[in-house]
PDB file of N, CA and C in Angstrom:
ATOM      1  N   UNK A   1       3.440 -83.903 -82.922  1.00 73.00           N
ATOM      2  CA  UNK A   1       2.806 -82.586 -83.019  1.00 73.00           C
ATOM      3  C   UNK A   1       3.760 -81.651 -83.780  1.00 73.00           C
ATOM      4  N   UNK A   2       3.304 -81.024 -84.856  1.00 89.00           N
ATOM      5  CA  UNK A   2       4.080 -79.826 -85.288  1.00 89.00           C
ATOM      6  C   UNK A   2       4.355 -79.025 -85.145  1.00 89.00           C
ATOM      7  N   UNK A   3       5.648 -78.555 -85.217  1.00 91.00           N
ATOM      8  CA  UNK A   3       6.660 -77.717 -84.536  1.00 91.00           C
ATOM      9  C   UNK A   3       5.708 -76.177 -84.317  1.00 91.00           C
ATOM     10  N   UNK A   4       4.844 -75.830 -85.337  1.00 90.00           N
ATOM     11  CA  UNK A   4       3.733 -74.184 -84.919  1.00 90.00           C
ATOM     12  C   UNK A   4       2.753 -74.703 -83.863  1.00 90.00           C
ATOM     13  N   UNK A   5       1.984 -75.972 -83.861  1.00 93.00           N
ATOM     14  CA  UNK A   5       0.650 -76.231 -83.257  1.00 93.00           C
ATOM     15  C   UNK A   5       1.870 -76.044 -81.733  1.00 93.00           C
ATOM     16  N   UNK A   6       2.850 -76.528 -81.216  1.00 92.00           N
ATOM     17  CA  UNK A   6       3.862 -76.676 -79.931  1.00 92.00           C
ATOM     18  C   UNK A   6       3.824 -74.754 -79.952  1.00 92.00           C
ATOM     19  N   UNK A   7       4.192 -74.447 -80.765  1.00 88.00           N
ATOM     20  CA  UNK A   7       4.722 -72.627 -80.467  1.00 88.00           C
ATOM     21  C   UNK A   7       2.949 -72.228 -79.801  1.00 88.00           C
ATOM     22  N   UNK A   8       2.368 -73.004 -80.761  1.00 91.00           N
ATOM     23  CA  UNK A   8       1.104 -71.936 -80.324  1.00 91.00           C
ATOM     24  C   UNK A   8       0.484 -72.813 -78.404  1.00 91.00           C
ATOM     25  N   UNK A   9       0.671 -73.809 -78.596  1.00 93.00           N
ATOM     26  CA  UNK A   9       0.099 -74.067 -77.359  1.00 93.00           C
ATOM     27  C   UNK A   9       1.227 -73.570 -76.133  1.00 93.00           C
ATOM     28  N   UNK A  10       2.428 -73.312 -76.011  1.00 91.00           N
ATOM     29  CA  UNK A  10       3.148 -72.508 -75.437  1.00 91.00           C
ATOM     30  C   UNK A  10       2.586 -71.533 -75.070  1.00 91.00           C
ATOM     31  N   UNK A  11       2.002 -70.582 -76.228  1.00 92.00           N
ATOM     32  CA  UNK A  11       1.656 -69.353 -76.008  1.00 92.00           C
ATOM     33  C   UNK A  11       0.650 -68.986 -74.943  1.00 92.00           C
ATOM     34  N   UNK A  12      -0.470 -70.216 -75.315  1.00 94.00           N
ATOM     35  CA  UNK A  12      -1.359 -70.546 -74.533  1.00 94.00           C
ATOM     36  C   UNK A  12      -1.059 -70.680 -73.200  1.00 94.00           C
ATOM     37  N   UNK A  13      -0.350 -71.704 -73.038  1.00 94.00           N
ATOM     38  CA  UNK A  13       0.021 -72.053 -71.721  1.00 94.00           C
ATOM     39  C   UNK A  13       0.574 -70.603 -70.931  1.00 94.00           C
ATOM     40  N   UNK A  14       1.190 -70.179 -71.236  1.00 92.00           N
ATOM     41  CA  UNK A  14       2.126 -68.822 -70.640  1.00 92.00           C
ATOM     42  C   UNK A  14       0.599 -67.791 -70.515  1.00 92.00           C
ATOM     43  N   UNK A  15      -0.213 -67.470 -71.457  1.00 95.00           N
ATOM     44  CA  UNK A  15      -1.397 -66.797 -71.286  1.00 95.00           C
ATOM     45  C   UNK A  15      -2.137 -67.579 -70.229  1.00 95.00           C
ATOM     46  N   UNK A  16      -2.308 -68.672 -70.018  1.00 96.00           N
ATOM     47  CA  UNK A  16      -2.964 -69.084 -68.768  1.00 96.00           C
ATOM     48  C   UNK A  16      -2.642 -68.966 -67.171  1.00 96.00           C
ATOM     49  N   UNK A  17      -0.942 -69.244 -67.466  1.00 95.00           N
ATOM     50  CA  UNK A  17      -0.455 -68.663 -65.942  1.00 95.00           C
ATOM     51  C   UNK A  17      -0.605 -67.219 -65.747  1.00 95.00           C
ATOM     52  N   UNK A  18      -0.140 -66.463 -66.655  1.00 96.00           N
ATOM     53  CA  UNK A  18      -0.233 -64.811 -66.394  1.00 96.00           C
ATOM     54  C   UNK A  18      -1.582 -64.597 -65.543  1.00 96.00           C
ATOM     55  N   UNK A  19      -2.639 -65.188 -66.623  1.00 96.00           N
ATOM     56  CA  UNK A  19      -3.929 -64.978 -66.058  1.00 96.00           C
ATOM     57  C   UNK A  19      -4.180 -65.483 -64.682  1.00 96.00           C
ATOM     58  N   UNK A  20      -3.755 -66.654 -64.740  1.00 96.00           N
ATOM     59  CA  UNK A  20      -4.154 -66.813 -63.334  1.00 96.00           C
ATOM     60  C   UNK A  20      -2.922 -66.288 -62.034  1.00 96.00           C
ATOM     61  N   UNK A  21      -2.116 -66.025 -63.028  1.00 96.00           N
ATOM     62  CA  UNK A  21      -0.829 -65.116 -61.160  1.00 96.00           C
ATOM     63  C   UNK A  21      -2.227 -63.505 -61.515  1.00 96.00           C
ATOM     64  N   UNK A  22      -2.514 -63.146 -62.521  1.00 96.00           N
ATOM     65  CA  UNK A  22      -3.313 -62.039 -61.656  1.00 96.00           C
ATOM     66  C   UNK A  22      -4.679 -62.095 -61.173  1.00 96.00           C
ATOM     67  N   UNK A  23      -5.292 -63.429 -61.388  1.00 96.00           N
ATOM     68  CA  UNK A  23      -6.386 -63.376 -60.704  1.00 96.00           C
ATOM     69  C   UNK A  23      -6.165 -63.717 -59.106  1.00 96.00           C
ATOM     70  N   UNK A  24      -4.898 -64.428 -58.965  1.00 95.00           N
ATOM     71  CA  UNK A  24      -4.287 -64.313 -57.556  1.00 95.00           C
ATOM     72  C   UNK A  24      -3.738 -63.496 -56.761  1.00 95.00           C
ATOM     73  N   UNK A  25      -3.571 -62.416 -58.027  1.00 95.00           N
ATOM     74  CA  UNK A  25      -2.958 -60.971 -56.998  1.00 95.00           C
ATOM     75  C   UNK A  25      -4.590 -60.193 -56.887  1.00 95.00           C
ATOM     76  N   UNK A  26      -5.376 -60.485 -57.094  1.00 96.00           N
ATOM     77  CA  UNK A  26      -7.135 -59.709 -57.108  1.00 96.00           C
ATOM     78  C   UNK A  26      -6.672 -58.535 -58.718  1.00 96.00           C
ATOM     79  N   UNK A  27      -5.798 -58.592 -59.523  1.00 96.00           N
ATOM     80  CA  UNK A  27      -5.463 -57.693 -60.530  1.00 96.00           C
ATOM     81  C   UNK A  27      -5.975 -57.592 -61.818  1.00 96.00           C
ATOM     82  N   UNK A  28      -6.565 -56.605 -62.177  1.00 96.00           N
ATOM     83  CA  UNK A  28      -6.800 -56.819 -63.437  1.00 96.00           C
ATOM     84  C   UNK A  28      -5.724 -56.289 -64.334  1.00 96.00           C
ATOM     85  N   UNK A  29      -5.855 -56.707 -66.049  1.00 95.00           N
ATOM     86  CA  UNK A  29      -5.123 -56.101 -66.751  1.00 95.00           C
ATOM     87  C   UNK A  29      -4.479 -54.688 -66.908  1.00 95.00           C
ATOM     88  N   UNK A  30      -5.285 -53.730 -67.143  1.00 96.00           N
ATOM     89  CA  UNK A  30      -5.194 -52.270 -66.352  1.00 96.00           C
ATOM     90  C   UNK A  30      -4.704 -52.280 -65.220  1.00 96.00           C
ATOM     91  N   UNK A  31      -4.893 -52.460 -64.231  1.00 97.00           N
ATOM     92  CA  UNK A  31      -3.979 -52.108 -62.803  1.00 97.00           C
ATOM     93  C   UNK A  31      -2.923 -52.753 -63.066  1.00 97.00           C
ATOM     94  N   UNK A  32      -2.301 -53.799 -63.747  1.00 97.00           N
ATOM     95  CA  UNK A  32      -1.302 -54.362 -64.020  1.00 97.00           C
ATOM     96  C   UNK A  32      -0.335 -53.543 -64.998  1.00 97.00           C
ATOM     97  N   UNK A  33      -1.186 -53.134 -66.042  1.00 97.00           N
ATOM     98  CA  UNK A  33      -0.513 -51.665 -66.997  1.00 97.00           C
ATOM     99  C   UNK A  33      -0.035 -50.545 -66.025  1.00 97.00           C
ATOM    100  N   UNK A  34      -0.863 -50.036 -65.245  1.00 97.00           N
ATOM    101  CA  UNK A  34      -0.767 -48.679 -64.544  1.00 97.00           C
ATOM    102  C   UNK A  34       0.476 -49.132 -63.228  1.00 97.00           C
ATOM    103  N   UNK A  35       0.761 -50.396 -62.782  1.00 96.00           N
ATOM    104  CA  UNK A  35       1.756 -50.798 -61.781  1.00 96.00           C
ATOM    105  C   UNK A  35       3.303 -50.604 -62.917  1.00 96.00           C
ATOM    106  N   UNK A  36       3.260 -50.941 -64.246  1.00 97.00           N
ATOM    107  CA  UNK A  36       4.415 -51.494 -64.479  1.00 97.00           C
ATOM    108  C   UNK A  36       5.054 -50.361 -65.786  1.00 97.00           C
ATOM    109  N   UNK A  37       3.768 -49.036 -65.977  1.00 97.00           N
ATOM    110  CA  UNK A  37       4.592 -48.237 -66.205  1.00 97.00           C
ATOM    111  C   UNK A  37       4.176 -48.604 -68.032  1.00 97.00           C
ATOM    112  N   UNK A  38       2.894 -49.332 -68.358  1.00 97.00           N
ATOM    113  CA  UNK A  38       3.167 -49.783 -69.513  1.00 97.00           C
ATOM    114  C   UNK A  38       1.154 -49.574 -70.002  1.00 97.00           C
ATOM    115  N   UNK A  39       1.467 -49.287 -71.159  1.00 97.00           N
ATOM    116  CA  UNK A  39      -0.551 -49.331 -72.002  1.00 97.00           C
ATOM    117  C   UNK A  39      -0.820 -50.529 -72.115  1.00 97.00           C
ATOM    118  N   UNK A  40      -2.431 -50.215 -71.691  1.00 97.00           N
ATOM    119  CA  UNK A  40      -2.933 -51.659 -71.590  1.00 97.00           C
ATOM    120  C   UNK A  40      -2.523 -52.708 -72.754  1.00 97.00           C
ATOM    121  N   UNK A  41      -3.218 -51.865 -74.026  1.00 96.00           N
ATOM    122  CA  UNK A  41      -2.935 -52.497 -75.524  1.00 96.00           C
ATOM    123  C   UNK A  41      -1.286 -53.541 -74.889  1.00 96.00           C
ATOM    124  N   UNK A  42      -0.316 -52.513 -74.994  1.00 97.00           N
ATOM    125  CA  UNK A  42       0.342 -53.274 -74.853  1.00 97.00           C
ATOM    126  C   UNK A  42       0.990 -54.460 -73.756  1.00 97.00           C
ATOM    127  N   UNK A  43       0.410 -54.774 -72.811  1.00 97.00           N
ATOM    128  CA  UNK A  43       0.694 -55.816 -71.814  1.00 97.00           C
ATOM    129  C   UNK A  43      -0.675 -56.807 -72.405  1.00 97.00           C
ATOM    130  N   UNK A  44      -1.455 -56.490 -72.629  1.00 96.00           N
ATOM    131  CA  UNK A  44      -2.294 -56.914 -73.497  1.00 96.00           C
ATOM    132  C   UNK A  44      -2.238 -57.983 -74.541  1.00 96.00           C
ATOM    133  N   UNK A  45      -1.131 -57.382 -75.403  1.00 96.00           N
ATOM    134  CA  UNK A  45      -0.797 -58.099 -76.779  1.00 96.00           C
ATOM    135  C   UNK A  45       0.534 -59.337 -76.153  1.00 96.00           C
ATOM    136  N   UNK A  46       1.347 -58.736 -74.813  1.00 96.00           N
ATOM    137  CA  UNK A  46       2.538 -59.237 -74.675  1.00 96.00           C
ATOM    138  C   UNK A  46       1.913 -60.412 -73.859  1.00 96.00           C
ATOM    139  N   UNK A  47       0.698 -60.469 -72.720  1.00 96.00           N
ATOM    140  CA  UNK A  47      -0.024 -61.428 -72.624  1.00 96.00           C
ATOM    141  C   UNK A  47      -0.305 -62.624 -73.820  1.00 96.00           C
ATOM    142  N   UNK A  48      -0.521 -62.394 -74.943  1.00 94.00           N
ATOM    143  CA  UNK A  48      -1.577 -62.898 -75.886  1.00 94.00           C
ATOM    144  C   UNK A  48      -0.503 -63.473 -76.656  1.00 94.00           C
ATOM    145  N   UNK A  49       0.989 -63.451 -76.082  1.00 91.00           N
ATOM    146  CA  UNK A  49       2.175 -63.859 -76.833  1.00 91.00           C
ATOM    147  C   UNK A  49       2.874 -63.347 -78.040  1.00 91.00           C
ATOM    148  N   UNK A  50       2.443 -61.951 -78.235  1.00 92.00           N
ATOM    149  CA  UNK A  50       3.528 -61.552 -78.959  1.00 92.00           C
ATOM    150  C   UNK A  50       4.945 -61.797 -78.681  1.00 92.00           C
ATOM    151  N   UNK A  51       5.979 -61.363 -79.369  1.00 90.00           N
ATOM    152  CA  UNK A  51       7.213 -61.990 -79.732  1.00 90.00           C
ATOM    153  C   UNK A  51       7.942 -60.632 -80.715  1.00 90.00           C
ATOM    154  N   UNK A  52       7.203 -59.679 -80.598  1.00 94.00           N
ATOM    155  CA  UNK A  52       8.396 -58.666 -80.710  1.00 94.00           C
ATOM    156  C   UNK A  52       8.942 -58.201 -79.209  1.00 94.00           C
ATOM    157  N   UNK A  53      10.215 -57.675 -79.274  1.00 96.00           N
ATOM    158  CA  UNK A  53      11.022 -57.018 -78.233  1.00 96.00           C
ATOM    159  C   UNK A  53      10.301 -56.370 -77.705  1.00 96.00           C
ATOM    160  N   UNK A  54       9.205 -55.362 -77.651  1.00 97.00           N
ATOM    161  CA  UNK A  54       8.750 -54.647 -76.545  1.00 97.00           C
ATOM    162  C   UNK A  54       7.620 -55.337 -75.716  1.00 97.00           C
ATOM    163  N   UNK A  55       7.075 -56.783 -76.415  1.00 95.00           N
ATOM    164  CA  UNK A  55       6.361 -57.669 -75.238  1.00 95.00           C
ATOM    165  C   UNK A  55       6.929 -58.026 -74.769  1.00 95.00           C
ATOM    166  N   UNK A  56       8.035 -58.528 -75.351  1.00 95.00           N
ATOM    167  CA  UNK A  56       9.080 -59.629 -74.207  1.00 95.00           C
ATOM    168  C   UNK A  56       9.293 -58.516 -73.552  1.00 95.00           C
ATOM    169  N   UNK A  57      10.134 -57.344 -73.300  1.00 97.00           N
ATOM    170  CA  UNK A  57      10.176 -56.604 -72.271  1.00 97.00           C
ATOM    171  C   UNK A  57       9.085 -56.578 -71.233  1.00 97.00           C
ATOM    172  N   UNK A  58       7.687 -56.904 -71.542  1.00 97.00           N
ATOM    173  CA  UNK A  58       6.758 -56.268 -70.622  1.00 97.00           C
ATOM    174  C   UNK A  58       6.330 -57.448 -70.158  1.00 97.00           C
ATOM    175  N   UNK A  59       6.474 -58.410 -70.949  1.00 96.00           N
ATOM    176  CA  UNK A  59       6.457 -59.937 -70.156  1.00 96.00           C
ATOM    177  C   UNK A  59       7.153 -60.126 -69.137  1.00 96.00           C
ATOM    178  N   UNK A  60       8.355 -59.666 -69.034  1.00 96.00           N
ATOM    179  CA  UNK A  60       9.192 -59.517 -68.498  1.00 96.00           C
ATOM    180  C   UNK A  60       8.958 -59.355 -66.650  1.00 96.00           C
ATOM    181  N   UNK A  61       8.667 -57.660 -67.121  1.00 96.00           N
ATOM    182  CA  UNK A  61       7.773 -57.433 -66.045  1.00 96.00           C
ATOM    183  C   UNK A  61       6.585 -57.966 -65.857  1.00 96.00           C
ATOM    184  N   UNK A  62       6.297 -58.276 -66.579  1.00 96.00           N
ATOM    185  CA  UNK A  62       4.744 -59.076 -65.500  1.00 96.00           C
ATOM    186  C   UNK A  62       4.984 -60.380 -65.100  1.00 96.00           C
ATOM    187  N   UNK A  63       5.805 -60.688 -65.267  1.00 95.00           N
ATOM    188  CA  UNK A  63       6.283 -62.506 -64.224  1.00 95.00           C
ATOM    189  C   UNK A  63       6.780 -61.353 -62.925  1.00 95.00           C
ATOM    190  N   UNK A  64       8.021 -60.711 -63.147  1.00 96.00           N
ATOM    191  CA  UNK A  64       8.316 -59.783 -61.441  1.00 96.00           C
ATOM    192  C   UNK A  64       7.037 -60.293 -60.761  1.00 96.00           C
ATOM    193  N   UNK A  65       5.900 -59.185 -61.674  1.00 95.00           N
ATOM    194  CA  UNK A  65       4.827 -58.850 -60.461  1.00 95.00           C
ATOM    195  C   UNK A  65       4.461 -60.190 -60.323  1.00 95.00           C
ATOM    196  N   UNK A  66       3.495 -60.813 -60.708  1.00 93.00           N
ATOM    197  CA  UNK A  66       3.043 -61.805 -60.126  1.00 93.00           C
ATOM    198  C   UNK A  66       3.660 -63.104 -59.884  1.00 93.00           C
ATOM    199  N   UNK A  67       5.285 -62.850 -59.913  1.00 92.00           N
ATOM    200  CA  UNK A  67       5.807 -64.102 -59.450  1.00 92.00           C
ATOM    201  C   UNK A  67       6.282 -65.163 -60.105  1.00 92.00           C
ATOM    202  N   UNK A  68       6.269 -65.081 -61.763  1.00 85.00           N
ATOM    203  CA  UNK A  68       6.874 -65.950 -62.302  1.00 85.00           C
ATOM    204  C   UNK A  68       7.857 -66.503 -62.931  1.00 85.00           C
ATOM    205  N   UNK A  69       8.752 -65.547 -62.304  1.00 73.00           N
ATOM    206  CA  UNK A  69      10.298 -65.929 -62.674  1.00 73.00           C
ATOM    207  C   UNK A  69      10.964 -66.391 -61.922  1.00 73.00           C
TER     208      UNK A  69
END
């Protein structure tokens, strides 16, 4: 498998746990923005695997909340 099709199914994968640690906290995206101090857009995009510095920051925080670090 080539080294982008691996980056992108990563991405995937990490978008699937997020999703499901907040369908286990009863959370949606928004209440997840409004807990961590951050716009939807952006927990949003940092979900969806962006890879500039201010998703990884907010990625960051969203493993805290739902547990995945």
């Amino acid at each position: 498998m080539p080294v982008e099709e691996k980056l992108e199914e990563a991405k995937k994968q990490v978008e699937r746990q997020i999703k499901m640690g907040l369908l286990d906290k009863n959370m949606t995206q928004a209440e997840l923005a409004n807990l961590i101090g951050e716009s939807r857009t952006g927990v949003n995009l940092a979900i969806k695997g962006n890879t500039n510095p201010k998703s990884i920051e907010i990625r960051k925080k969203i493993y805290k909340v739902i547990g995945m670090e």
